[in-house]
Amino acid sequence: MAPQRFHEQFEQIQRSMPDVPLAMGPDDSAEFLYEKGVVLARDGEEARVVEDTVRQHFTTFAGLTADHVRRASPETNRSGITRIQVGDPGQGDRSGDPAVAGALRALRATEGRAGRRLVSRNHVVSIAVNACPGDEPVPAPLTQQPNPAAAECTYDPDTAVGVLVVDTGLMRDYSSYPLLAHTDGDLQVKECDDDGILQQYVGHGTFIAGLVAAVAPNTGITVRNTLNDAGAILEYEFGDKLFEAVERGGWPDILSLSAGTSNGRTDGLLGLAAFMEELRTRRTLLVAAAGNNASATPFWPAAYADLPEYADSVLSVGALRADGEFGACFSNHGPWVKAYAPGERLTSSLTGFDVPVPYVYQHSTYDACRFGFAYVCTCQSPRHTGVLSEERAAAPTGKPDQVMFEGFAHWSGTSFATPVVAGMIASHMTAHKETDPRVARTQLLASSTEYAEVRGAHVPALRPPTWSPVPVVPLSPPA
């Protein structure tokens, strides 16, 4: 069964996409979200094969009319993908979509003969977790230094490493944080709701940019607000948005991406196929978050790092807990995760420093780690009651908690381990005058002698020199 938090996030993302009916998939485990009634196919001959095969399947076995299967989009997108409607999106509930499942089954034999996948769900790509970061941000006092702290390095625009962050937009007063003085990009479209409360995910991109700048001050950071809406976007649109992000300012040295989705497969996302092929021909290194589902299921695009044809161009990053010795409870894991970095209770800039801003928690903490770990993790502490939890509760247990942000925050997730690693690669490039980010990645991993334990496996651990471990509190034994 999907945890309560996943159901809460489903509601949050559905509100951000009011015109897109969503379902959970592939079953009650709810590994991903997807658009109901629609499948994706490559344009041209493959789209025609999909339409004809699905139409025949449904008219023969499901009693639908022949014109029920049709193009849902009049034109293909930049990624060469088209949406094909295969059923009434109003049918069924959030637990699944029989029309889409039937369409996928209808194409299995055809795909086997073709030797590659022809059809896919239209997945929701979101900020990396059960559709959300590892936890919600917690205010940190302005007297506390960022963690990782700022490295001793001078910014030089002529040698600065280009880092592109594809995420939510920058807070309007982000430049009041000195480390972000050289950062550029898109502003968050709407920071607060009508009551002046920070909206969920606001500050995510600013927090990430602050981490990159702390680990590698000699970076030219650009932030794009591709994931401005609740940190989520449909797969059909995502490939196009990535093309748009990298081409607005030219392909960067490093692309830091803290979003993705599982899809129940081991061959990637159909909607990203064109972008990933283009990435292979460039010198850009994609550093991607492994996701926060505490799962070994491949999470894309991070899991492209385990496919031989993309191993040189993608680095997948998992999260270590606050002491840096073991994996964080929420971090995805498995052989497709190629490096781990601190990702629990990091400290960076959430908002600018001009005016304090209130935030109301969306999720309640749990009485115990929702992933079964035996330390006081971000699932449990610090305690708070959230809006979405209260809305789902049959009997409300208390008023949602409100806090005030005035600059710094603690936040957890592979979302944040990822820019730490992006920064370490950029710092290596500066220190060794290396101009190729893929070579720098290889050199950095080869020179690292540090390891951590994740689910019984010893894995490469990248801990920046300015990062300070935070002691972990074990759970008290039962009385």
Short mmCIF file of N, CA and C in Angstrom, two decimals, residues 30 58 84 150 191 194 227-228 259 288 306 350 379 391 402 454:
data_model
loop_
_atom_site.label_atom_id
_atom_site.label_comp_id
_atom_site.label_asym_id
_atom_site.label_seq_id
_atom_site.Cartn_x
_atom_site.Cartn_y
_atom_site.Cartn_z
N ALA A 30 1.86 2.08 -5.91
CA ALA A 30 1.93 3.49 -6.31
C ALA A 30 3.35 3.96 -6.49
N PHE A 58 -9.24 -2.66 -28.63
CA PHE A 58 -10.40 -2.21 -27.88
C PHE A 58 -11.71 -2.50 -28.60
N ILE A 84 -1.68 9.89 -27.43
CA ILE A 84 -2.77 9.16 -28.07
C ILE A 84 -3.81 8.82 -27.02
N ALA A 150 30.70 27.71 2.88
CA ALA A 150 31.29 28.21 1.65
C ALA A 150 32.77 27.85 1.57
N GLU A 191 5.29 33.12 -5.31
CA GLU A 191 5.92 32.60 -4.10
C GLU A 191 4.91 32.28 -3.01
N ASP A 194 -2.71 33.59 -1.47
CA ASP A 194 -3.42 34.85 -1.23
C ASP A 194 -3.35 35.31 0.22
N LEU A 227 10.05 23.35 -13.21
CA LEU A 227 9.15 22.61 -12.32
C LEU A 227 8.41 23.56 -11.39
N ASN A 228 7.97 24.65 -11.93
CA ASN A 228 7.37 25.70 -11.11
C ASN A 228 6.07 25.26 -10.45
N ALA A 259 14.82 15.85 -10.03
CA ALA A 259 13.45 15.41 -10.32
C ALA A 259 13.51 14.14 -11.15
N ALA A 288 22.01 13.68 -11.54
CA ALA A 288 20.57 13.52 -11.32
C ALA A 288 20.28 12.81 -10.00
N ASP A 306 23.14 3.75 -15.30
CA ASP A 306 23.43 2.31 -15.30
C ASP A 306 23.31 1.68 -16.68
N LEU A 350 16.85 29.29 1.73
CA LEU A 350 15.53 28.94 1.21
C LEU A 350 14.88 30.16 0.56
N CYS A 379 11.62 11.72 9.01
CA CYS A 379 10.22 11.31 9.04
C CYS A 379 9.55 11.71 10.36
N GLU A 391 -6.50 17.20 6.41
CA GLU A 391 -7.61 17.07 5.46
C GLU A 391 -7.99 15.62 5.25
N GLN A 402 2.71 26.41 11.82
CA GLN A 402 3.26 27.48 10.98
C GLN A 402 4.61 27.90 11.54
N VAL A 454 25.23 1.52 2.69
CA VAL A 454 23.85 1.72 2.29
C VAL A 454 23.21 0.36 2.09
#
